[in-house]
mmCIF file of C-alpha atoms in Angstrom:
data_model
loop_
_atom_site.group_PDB
_atom_site.id
_atom_site.type_symbol
_atom_site.label_atom_id
_atom_site.label_comp_id
_atom_site.label_asym_id
_atom_site.label_seq_id
_atom_site.Cartn_x
_atom_site.Cartn_y
_atom_site.Cartn_z
ATOM 1 C CA MET A 28 22.374 -10.238 -20.619
ATOM 2 C CA GLU A 29 24.550 -7.824 -22.570
ATOM 3 C CA THR A 30 28.035 -7.807 -21.022
ATOM 4 C CA ILE A 31 29.527 -4.395 -20.297
ATOM 5 C CA ALA A 32 33.338 -4.240 -20.526
ATOM 6 C CA THR A 33 34.934 -3.180 -17.245
ATOM 7 C CA ASN A 34 38.341 -2.041 -18.528
ATOM 8 C CA GLU A 35 36.942 1.437 -19.084
ATOM 9 C CA LYS A 36 34.439 3.525 -17.160
ATOM 10 C CA ILE A 37 31.006 3.287 -18.751
ATOM 11 C CA LYS A 38 28.103 5.369 -17.492
ATOM 12 C CA LEU A 39 25.122 3.086 -17.069
ATOM 13 C CA THR A 40 21.524 4.231 -17.467
ATOM 14 C CA PRO A 41 18.209 2.648 -16.404
ATOM 15 C CA LYS A 42 17.788 1.424 -19.983
ATOM 16 C CA ASP A 43 20.867 -0.760 -19.550
ATOM 17 C CA PHE A 44 18.896 -2.839 -17.048
ATOM 18 C CA ALA A 45 15.747 -3.144 -19.150
ATOM 19 C CA PRO A 46 15.700 -6.323 -21.296
ATOM 20 C CA GLU A 47 13.988 -6.718 -24.624
ATOM 21 C CA ALA A 48 11.365 -9.018 -23.094
ATOM 22 C CA ASP A 49 7.874 -7.582 -22.675
ATOM 23 C CA VAL A 50 6.939 -6.933 -19.062
ATOM 24 C CA LYS A 51 3.789 -8.895 -18.310
ATOM 25 C CA TRP A 52 1.963 -8.222 -15.086
ATOM 26 C CA CYS A 53 -1.697 -7.286 -14.733
ATOM 27 C CA PRO A 54 -2.497 -3.640 -15.595
ATOM 28 C CA GLY A 55 -2.109 -1.553 -12.450
ATOM 29 C CA CYS A 56 0.065 -4.082 -10.625
ATOM 30 C CA GLY A 57 2.426 -2.506 -8.100
ATOM 31 C CA ASP A 58 5.266 -4.647 -9.420
ATOM 32 C CA TYR A 59 5.669 -2.230 -12.341
ATOM 33 C CA SER A 60 6.568 0.577 -9.954
ATOM 34 C CA ILE A 61 9.035 -1.561 -8.004
ATOM 35 C CA LEU A 62 10.753 -2.628 -11.234
ATOM 36 C CA LYS A 63 10.964 1.002 -12.363
ATOM 37 C CA GLN A 64 12.562 2.156 -9.107
ATOM 38 C CA VAL A 65 15.117 -0.661 -9.086
ATOM 39 C CA GLN A 66 16.138 0.084 -12.686
ATOM 40 C CA THR A 67 16.300 3.788 -11.853
ATOM 41 C CA ILE A 68 18.718 3.497 -8.918
ATOM 42 C CA PHE A 69 20.998 0.745 -10.235
ATOM 43 C CA PRO A 70 23.192 3.020 -12.401
ATOM 44 C CA ASP A 71 24.015 5.039 -9.245
ATOM 45 C CA LEU A 72 25.146 2.113 -7.100
ATOM 46 C CA GLY A 73 28.666 1.909 -8.526
ATOM 47 C CA VAL A 74 28.461 -1.827 -9.207
ATOM 48 C CA PRO A 75 29.586 -3.298 -12.561
ATOM 49 C CA LYS A 76 26.545 -4.515 -14.434
ATOM 50 C CA GLU A 77 27.895 -8.058 -14.692
ATOM 51 C CA ASN A 78 28.095 -8.258 -10.878
ATOM 52 C CA PHE A 79 24.345 -7.930 -10.305
ATOM 53 C CA VAL A 80 22.408 -11.149 -9.673
ATOM 54 C CA PHE A 81 18.684 -11.582 -9.036
ATOM 55 C CA ILE A 82 17.271 -14.721 -7.444
ATOM 56 C CA SER A 83 13.518 -15.168 -7.176
ATOM 57 C CA GLY A 84 11.155 -17.855 -5.952
ATOM 58 C CA ILE A 85 7.669 -18.489 -7.295
ATOM 59 C CA GLY A 86 4.842 -15.979 -7.579
ATOM 60 C CA CYS A 87 3.897 -12.858 -9.498
ATOM 61 C CA SER A 88 6.840 -10.998 -7.962
ATOM 62 C CA SER A 89 9.258 -13.698 -9.052
ATOM 63 C CA ARG A 90 8.889 -12.853 -12.737
ATOM 64 C CA PHE A 91 11.160 -9.934 -11.823
ATOM 65 C CA THR A 92 14.279 -11.829 -12.871
ATOM 66 C CA TYR A 93 13.073 -11.862 -16.497
ATOM 67 C CA TYR A 94 12.657 -8.086 -16.485
ATOM 68 C CA MET A 95 16.134 -7.149 -15.274
ATOM 69 C CA ASP A 96 18.937 -7.345 -17.824
ATOM 70 C CA THR A 97 21.315 -8.907 -15.308
ATOM 71 C CA TYR A 98 22.290 -12.403 -14.324
ATOM 72 C CA GLY A 99 19.586 -14.185 -12.390
ATOM 73 C CA MET A 100 17.618 -17.306 -11.627
ATOM 74 C CA HIS A 101 13.880 -17.905 -11.366
ATOM 75 C CA SER A 102 14.206 -20.624 -8.760
ATOM 76 C CA ILE A 103 12.118 -22.950 -6.607
ATOM 77 C CA HIS A 104 9.110 -22.039 -4.477
ATOM 78 C CA GLY A 105 10.316 -20.751 -1.114
ATOM 79 C CA ARG A 106 13.988 -21.515 -1.793
ATOM 80 C CA ALA A 107 15.263 -18.219 -3.193
ATOM 81 C CA ALA A 108 17.004 -17.377 0.082
ATOM 82 C CA ALA A 109 18.905 -20.665 0.117
ATOM 83 C CA ILE A 110 20.026 -20.342 -3.510
ATOM 84 C CA ALA A 111 21.040 -16.703 -3.030
ATOM 85 C CA SER A 112 23.104 -17.719 0.002
ATOM 86 C CA GLY A 113 25.004 -20.209 -2.142
ATOM 87 C CA VAL A 114 25.612 -17.618 -4.848
ATOM 88 C CA LYS A 115 26.985 -15.110 -2.348
ATOM 89 C CA ALA A 116 29.151 -17.689 -0.578
ATOM 90 C CA ALA A 117 30.632 -18.837 -3.889
ATOM 91 C CA ASN A 118 31.333 -15.299 -5.148
ATOM 92 C CA PRO A 119 31.216 -12.617 -2.434
ATOM 93 C CA GLU A 120 31.941 -9.889 -5.008
ATOM 94 C CA LEU A 121 28.436 -10.191 -6.479
ATOM 95 C CA SER A 122 25.580 -7.851 -5.571
ATOM 96 C CA VAL A 123 22.845 -10.363 -4.833
ATOM 97 C CA TRP A 124 19.161 -9.408 -4.738
ATOM 98 C CA VAL A 125 16.341 -11.718 -3.671
ATOM 99 C CA ILE A 126 12.845 -11.038 -5.001
ATOM 100 C CA SER A 127 10.008 -12.789 -3.202
ATOM 101 C CA GLY A 128 6.376 -12.409 -2.192
ATOM 102 C CA ASP A 129 4.655 -12.705 1.168
ATOM 103 C CA GLY A 130 3.574 -16.272 0.495
ATOM 104 C CA ASP A 131 6.872 -17.353 -1.058
ATOM 105 C CA SER A 132 8.824 -15.805 1.850
ATOM 106 C CA LEU A 133 6.697 -16.536 4.886
ATOM 107 C CA SER A 134 4.826 -19.747 4.091
ATOM 108 C CA ILE A 135 6.727 -22.396 2.144
ATOM 109 C CA GLY A 136 9.911 -20.312 2.432
ATOM 110 C CA GLY A 137 9.524 -19.290 6.066
ATOM 111 C CA ASN A 138 12.297 -21.482 7.415
ATOM 112 C CA HIS A 139 14.811 -20.299 4.805
ATOM 113 C CA PHE A 140 13.726 -16.709 5.454
ATOM 114 C CA ILE A 141 14.441 -16.660 9.187
ATOM 115 C CA HIS A 142 17.811 -18.379 8.792
ATOM 116 C CA LEU A 143 18.934 -15.963 6.077
ATOM 117 C CA MET A 144 18.114 -13.114 8.446
ATOM 118 C CA ARG A 145 20.231 -14.496 11.289
ATOM 119 C CA LYS A 146 23.176 -15.630 9.123
ATOM 120 C CA ASN A 147 23.627 -12.113 7.730
ATOM 121 C CA PHE A 148 24.941 -12.679 4.219
ATOM 122 C CA ASP A 149 25.471 -9.368 2.411
ATOM 123 C CA ILE A 150 22.263 -9.826 0.430
ATOM 124 C CA ASN A 151 19.345 -7.514 -0.377
ATOM 125 C CA TYR A 152 15.951 -9.151 0.213
ATOM 126 C CA LEU A 153 12.871 -7.446 -1.262
ATOM 127 C CA MET A 154 9.566 -8.936 -0.141
ATOM 128 C CA PHE A 155 6.583 -7.766 -2.191
ATOM 129 C CA ASN A 156 3.668 -7.916 0.249
ATOM 130 C CA ASN A 157 0.198 -7.763 -1.288
ATOM 131 C CA GLN A 158 -1.446 -9.797 1.513
ATOM 132 C CA ILE A 159 -2.794 -12.373 -0.941
ATOM 133 C CA TYR A 160 -1.746 -15.275 -3.174
ATOM 134 C CA SER A 161 -2.201 -13.667 -6.596
ATOM 135 C CA LEU A 162 -0.516 -16.052 -9.016
ATOM 136 C CA THR A 163 -2.826 -18.865 -7.856
ATOM 137 C CA LYS A 164 -5.836 -16.547 -8.131
ATOM 138 C CA GLY A 165 -6.671 -15.132 -4.741
ATOM 139 C CA GLN A 166 -6.141 -17.338 -1.697
ATOM 140 C CA TYR A 167 -5.333 -15.843 1.714
ATOM 141 C CA SER A 168 -1.645 -15.624 2.553
ATOM 142 C CA PRO A 169 0.420 -15.532 5.777
ATOM 143 C CA THR A 170 0.043 -11.732 5.835
ATOM 144 C CA SER A 171 -3.691 -11.561 5.046
ATOM 145 C CA GLU A 172 -5.624 -9.793 7.772
ATOM 146 C CA LYS A 173 -7.791 -11.798 10.145
ATOM 147 C CA GLY A 174 -11.315 -12.117 8.738
ATOM 148 C CA LYS A 175 -10.112 -11.850 5.110
ATOM 149 C CA ILE A 176 -12.613 -13.467 2.758
ATOM 150 C CA THR A 177 -10.926 -15.323 -0.111
ATOM 151 C CA LYS A 178 -11.446 -18.485 -2.135
ATOM 152 C CA THR A 179 -9.765 -20.531 0.600
ATOM 153 C CA SER A 180 -11.369 -18.598 3.464
ATOM 154 C CA PRO A 181 -14.950 -18.028 2.244
ATOM 155 C CA TYR A 182 -16.157 -17.220 5.771
ATOM 156 C CA GLY A 183 -13.120 -15.165 6.720
ATOM 157 C CA SER A 184 -9.611 -16.194 7.717
ATOM 158 C CA ILE A 185 -9.379 -17.233 11.365
ATOM 159 C CA GLU A 186 -5.568 -16.970 11.441
ATOM 160 C CA GLU A 187 -3.427 -14.227 12.926
ATOM 161 C CA PRO A 188 -1.282 -12.685 10.166
ATOM 162 C CA PHE A 189 2.478 -12.483 10.305
ATOM 163 C CA ASN A 190 3.926 -9.090 11.102
ATOM 164 C CA SER A 191 6.877 -9.478 8.756
ATOM 165 C CA ILE A 192 8.880 -6.597 10.247
ATOM 166 C CA GLU A 193 8.554 -8.069 13.726
ATOM 167 C CA LEU A 194 9.456 -11.511 12.375
ATOM 168 C CA ALA A 195 12.608 -10.226 10.642
ATOM 169 C CA LEU A 196 13.728 -8.413 13.781
ATOM 170 C CA SER A 197 13.099 -11.483 15.914
ATOM 171 C CA ALA A 198 15.168 -13.531 13.466
ATOM 172 C CA LYS A 199 18.108 -11.130 14.045
ATOM 173 C CA ALA A 200 17.978 -9.258 10.744
ATOM 174 C CA SER A 201 20.607 -6.512 10.650
ATOM 175 C CA PHE A 202 18.611 -4.128 8.412
ATOM 176 C CA VAL A 203 14.835 -3.858 8.354
ATOM 177 C CA ALA A 204 12.792 -1.316 6.393
ATOM 178 C CA ARG A 205 9.376 -0.772 4.840
ATOM 179 C CA THR A 206 8.294 1.200 1.774
ATOM 180 C CA LEU A 207 5.421 1.061 -0.709
ATOM 181 C CA ASP A 208 4.884 0.948 -4.442
ATOM 182 C CA ARG A 209 2.941 4.236 -4.658
ATOM 183 C CA ASP A 210 5.783 6.352 -3.264
ATOM 184 C CA PRO A 211 8.600 6.086 -5.835
ATOM 185 C CA LYS A 212 10.981 8.593 -4.234
ATOM 186 C CA HIS A 213 10.700 6.954 -0.833
ATOM 187 C CA MET A 214 11.273 3.522 -2.361
ATOM 188 C CA GLN A 215 14.363 4.697 -4.236
ATOM 189 C CA SER A 216 15.786 6.110 -1.001
ATOM 190 C CA ILE A 217 15.146 2.876 0.908
ATOM 191 C CA LEU A 218 16.607 0.702 -1.860
ATOM 192 C CA LYS A 219 19.801 2.767 -1.879
ATOM 193 C CA LYS A 220 20.106 2.476 1.901
ATOM 194 C CA ALA A 221 19.501 -1.272 1.715
ATOM 195 C CA HIS A 222 22.259 -1.665 -0.857
ATOM 196 C CA ALA A 223 24.663 0.480 1.177
ATOM 197 C CA HIS A 224 24.113 -1.659 4.274
ATOM 198 C CA LYS A 225 26.666 -4.432 4.686
ATOM 199 C CA GLY A 226 24.638 -7.460 5.736
ATOM 200 C CA THR A 227 21.217 -8.879 4.973
ATOM 201 C CA SER A 228 18.893 -5.999 4.112
ATOM 202 C CA PHE A 229 15.218 -6.885 4.456
ATOM 203 C CA VAL A 230 12.830 -4.484 2.742
ATOM 204 C CA GLU A 231 9.097 -5.065 2.901
ATOM 205 C CA VAL A 232 7.380 -3.378 -0.044
ATOM 206 C CA TYR A 233 3.631 -2.844 0.230
ATOM 207 C CA GLN A 234 2.490 -3.757 -3.275
ATOM 208 C CA ASN A 235 -0.997 -3.403 -4.667
ATOM 209 C CA CYS A 236 -2.712 -6.319 -6.397
ATOM 210 C CA PRO A 237 -5.459 -4.666 -8.457
ATOM 211 C CA VAL A 238 -7.167 -7.980 -9.230
ATOM 212 C CA PHE A 239 -7.373 -9.885 -5.943
ATOM 213 C CA ASN A 240 -6.659 -7.325 -3.199
ATOM 214 C CA ASP A 241 -7.062 -3.883 -4.705
ATOM 215 C CA GLY A 242 -6.531 -0.908 -2.425
ATOM 216 C CA ALA A 243 -5.161 -2.873 0.531
ATOM 217 C CA PHE A 244 -2.579 -0.167 1.287
ATOM 218 C CA PHE A 245 -4.105 2.936 -0.311
ATOM 219 C CA ALA A 246 -4.739 4.511 3.111
ATOM 220 C CA PHE A 247 -0.960 4.862 3.510
ATOM 221 C CA SER A 248 -0.468 6.694 0.208
ATOM 222 C CA ASP A 249 -3.715 8.511 -0.660
ATOM 223 C CA LYS A 250 -3.436 12.271 -0.226
ATOM 224 C CA GLU A 251 -6.524 12.435 1.990
ATOM 225 C CA THR A 252 -5.400 9.797 4.487
ATOM 226 C CA LYS A 253 -1.646 9.197 4.371
ATOM 227 C CA ASN A 254 -0.658 11.881 6.866
ATOM 228 C CA GLU A 255 -2.915 10.340 9.506
ATOM 229 C CA GLU A 256 -2.388 6.669 8.682
ATOM 230 C CA ALA A 257 1.363 6.567 7.996
ATOM 231 C CA ILE A 258 4.454 7.847 9.754
ATOM 232 C CA ARG A 259 7.761 8.447 7.975
ATOM 233 C CA LEU A 260 10.772 7.437 10.051
ATOM 234 C CA GLU A 261 13.983 9.459 9.823
ATOM 235 C CA HIS A 262 17.040 8.742 11.925
ATOM 236 C CA GLY A 263 17.476 11.416 14.601
ATOM 237 C CA LYS A 264 14.051 12.971 13.937
ATOM 238 C CA PRO A 265 10.973 12.958 16.220
ATOM 239 C CA LEU A 266 8.040 10.665 15.472
ATOM 240 C CA LEU A 267 5.548 13.179 14.044
ATOM 241 C CA PHE A 268 2.454 12.645 11.936
ATOM 242 C CA GLY A 269 -0.913 14.242 11.156
ATOM 243 C CA ASN A 270 -2.014 16.671 8.470
ATOM 244 C CA ASN A 271 -0.044 19.473 10.114
ATOM 245 C CA ASP A 272 2.441 17.373 12.076
ATOM 246 C CA GLU A 273 0.302 18.120 15.104
ATOM 247 C CA LYS A 274 0.484 14.560 16.415
ATOM 248 C CA GLY A 275 3.396 12.641 17.777
ATOM 249 C CA ILE A 276 4.443 9.531 19.629
ATOM 250 C CA LYS A 277 6.242 9.533 22.947
ATOM 251 C CA LEU A 278 7.180 6.897 25.459
ATOM 252 C CA ASP A 279 5.344 6.751 28.762
ATOM 253 C CA GLY A 280 7.825 4.496 30.523
ATOM 254 C CA LEU A 281 7.899 1.509 28.182
ATOM 255 C CA THR A 282 4.533 2.246 26.607
ATOM 256 C CA PRO A 283 4.240 4.210 23.337
ATOM 257 C CA VAL A 284 1.428 6.772 23.448
ATOM 258 C CA ILE A 285 -0.072 9.087 20.836
ATOM 259 C CA VAL A 286 -0.161 12.755 21.801
ATOM 260 C CA ASN A 287 -1.523 15.929 20.240
ATOM 261 C CA LEU A 288 1.105 18.656 20.546
ATOM 262 C CA GLN A 289 -1.369 21.508 20.191
ATOM 263 C CA GLU A 290 -4.141 20.235 22.435
ATOM 264 C CA GLN A 291 -1.867 18.851 25.149
ATOM 265 C CA ASN A 292 0.726 21.636 25.042
ATOM 266 C CA ILE A 293 3.551 19.154 24.424
ATOM 267 C CA SER A 294 6.879 20.137 22.898
ATOM 268 C CA VAL A 295 8.493 18.347 19.979
ATOM 269 C CA ASP A 296 11.467 17.866 22.298
ATOM 270 C CA ASP A 297 9.312 15.558 24.441
ATOM 271 C CA LEU A 298 8.665 13.154 21.560
ATOM 272 C CA TRP A 299 10.312 9.858 20.733
ATOM 273 C CA ILE A 300 13.417 10.482 18.602
ATOM 274 C CA HIS A 301 13.919 7.732 16.053
ATOM 275 C CA ASP A 302 17.165 5.815 16.478
ATOM 276 C CA GLU A 303 17.485 3.151 13.810
ATOM 277 C CA ASN A 304 20.317 1.539 15.782
ATOM 278 C CA ASP A 305 18.119 0.875 18.841
ATOM 279 C CA LYS A 306 16.755 -2.684 18.631
ATOM 280 C CA THR A 307 14.418 -2.298 21.614
ATOM 281 C CA LYS A 308 12.697 0.716 20.076
ATOM 282 C CA ALA A 309 12.661 -1.006 16.695
ATOM 283 C CA ILE A 310 10.638 -3.835 18.233
ATOM 284 C CA PHE A 311 8.196 -1.262 19.625
ATOM 285 C CA ILE A 312 7.892 0.377 16.201
ATOM 286 C CA SER A 313 7.289 -2.978 14.519
ATOM 287 C CA ARG A 314 4.307 -3.448 16.836
ATOM 288 C CA PHE A 315 2.640 -0.275 15.559
ATOM 289 C CA PHE A 316 1.286 -2.788 13.035
ATOM 290 C CA ASP A 317 -1.350 -3.961 15.523
ATOM 291 C CA THR A 318 -1.163 -1.499 18.438
ATOM 292 C CA THR A 319 -3.866 0.936 19.520
ATOM 293 C CA PHE A 320 -3.946 3.794 22.020
ATOM 294 C CA ASN A 321 -7.325 4.859 23.397
ATOM 295 C CA ASP A 322 -8.904 2.705 20.661
ATOM 296 C CA VAL A 323 -6.992 4.606 17.947
ATOM 297 C CA ALA A 324 -4.628 2.586 15.746
ATOM 298 C CA PHE A 325 -1.016 3.714 15.585
ATOM 299 C CA PRO A 326 0.157 5.018 12.202
ATOM 300 C CA ARG A 327 1.956 2.455 10.040
ATOM 301 C CA PRO A 328 5.745 3.125 10.020
ATOM 302 C CA PHE A 329 7.689 3.507 6.765
ATOM 303 C CA GLY A 330 11.424 3.934 6.445
ATOM 304 C CA VAL A 331 14.469 2.287 8.004
ATOM 305 C CA ILE A 332 13.215 0.707 11.205
ATOM 306 C CA TYR A 333 16.475 -0.910 12.275
ATOM 307 C CA SER A 334 20.078 -1.000 11.084
ATOM 308 C CA GLN A 335 23.015 -2.732 12.760
ATOM 309 C CA GLU A 336 26.523 -3.277 11.466
ATOM 310 C CA ARG A 337 27.879 -6.716 12.257
ATOM 311 C CA PRO A 338 30.195 -9.215 10.501
ATOM 312 C CA VAL A 339 28.781 -10.780 7.354
ATOM 313 C CA TYR A 340 28.600 -14.525 6.818
ATOM 314 C CA GLU A 341 30.642 -14.837 3.651
ATOM 315 C CA GLU A 342 33.599 -12.911 5.110
ATOM 316 C CA ILE A 343 33.640 -15.050 8.258
ATOM 317 C CA LEU A 344 33.427 -18.165 6.087
ATOM 318 C CA SER A 345 36.315 -17.031 3.856
ATOM 319 C CA ALA A 346 38.453 -16.193 6.896
ATOM 320 C CA GLN A 347 37.763 -19.607 8.388
ATOM 321 C CA ILE A 348 38.780 -21.372 5.168
ATOM 322 C CA GLU A 349 41.984 -19.295 4.887
ATOM 323 C CA ALA A 350 42.890 -20.079 8.504
ATOM 324 C CA LEU A 351 42.368 -23.801 7.967
ATOM 325 C CA ASN A 352 44.418 -23.760 4.764
ATOM 326 C CA ALA A 353 47.220 -21.963 6.593
ATOM 327 C CA SER A 354 47.268 -24.425 9.482
ATOM 328 C CA LYS A 355 46.523 -27.713 7.689
ATOM 329 C CA GLY A 356 47.191 -27.003 4.036
ATOM 330 C CA ARG A 357 44.698 -27.548 1.246
ATOM 331 C CA MET A 358 42.873 -30.773 1.945
ATOM 332 C CA SER A 359 41.149 -33.139 -0.450
ATOM 333 C CA LEU A 360 37.388 -33.463 -0.283
ATOM 334 C CA ASP A 361 37.765 -37.081 0.917
ATOM 335 C CA ARG A 362 39.883 -35.972 3.830
ATOM 336 C CA ILE A 363 37.468 -33.194 4.773
ATOM 337 C CA LEU A 364 34.484 -35.544 4.687
ATOM 338 C CA SER A 365 36.223 -38.355 6.586
ATOM 339 C CA GLY A 366 37.338 -36.012 9.330
ATOM 340 C CA GLU A 367 39.921 -36.819 11.990
ATOM 341 C CA LYS A 368 37.857 -39.186 14.129
ATOM 342 C CA THR A 369 37.470 -42.208 11.884
ATOM 343 C CA TRP A 370 38.503 -45.810 12.236
ATOM 344 C CA THR A 371 38.848 -48.883 10.108
ATOM 345 C CA ILE A 372 36.831 -51.997 10.908
ATOM 346 C CA LEU A 373 38.746 -55.184 10.114
#
């Protein structure tokens, strides 16, 4: 990585984050778009270039670290979250980004994933979800839909898929959002919000794999279908969708229902107003993933689903260490490890 001097203000550009290495993903892979959006927004984040760090696991997505001219580590399968936690604990001033896929995050890395969410390091976690294992040539993954026919499920997967948004919320994530590779402006907006959030920011990115799962998410971005199949969440705005915003979602007690404003003579004021700070409603929204009303599937939500400010792990850890040093003085490693409740056997 080329080091940028910090003793004078230097205006960074997207090119400053593009290395000389050739970017090698399959033609049409959604990872190209994600890389482009990350490089586009980074100059605007106000972070010195030498303070960016990328940690990835194993998978197609994890080649990302080679394609960002920053510090980084292409790490171990499923362990990116653990390594990133160590990096942030050792140097809280760094802007740490985890790049992982649905298999890397939710299968072999599932345990590390849920504990990173609850610990709340100030880390940005981007999970590229293509609902398939692509690097290993097309096996079903933890997010593959039930009935998915792949090389390892030739008669259709019999497993229920993870709803990653619901999982992150249940693991006490403090920021949860979803975007997709075919909507660059939306992705840039979500990435900026994730960076601005102090705490673990989990962003699920729907990413197309043109070789092994082509078109899995096109319904949410194609001009002909996106207005009916997707709903864009905005804090303080009603939940509206449809080609002419004629449909909405309201709560009937504790049950979300789909309504047609024109046919049912319902006012926009009667609709559910999105509050990204409301965890209960965030759980409801996460379930739009597999919820129907009168046999009609709910639109898939995109945007910031939940955001909560709470103390971050590395600051609590630093405060604890400072308090111990103040009360007991700096201790040797031997003394720390031996503790105060030891005895000598003669």
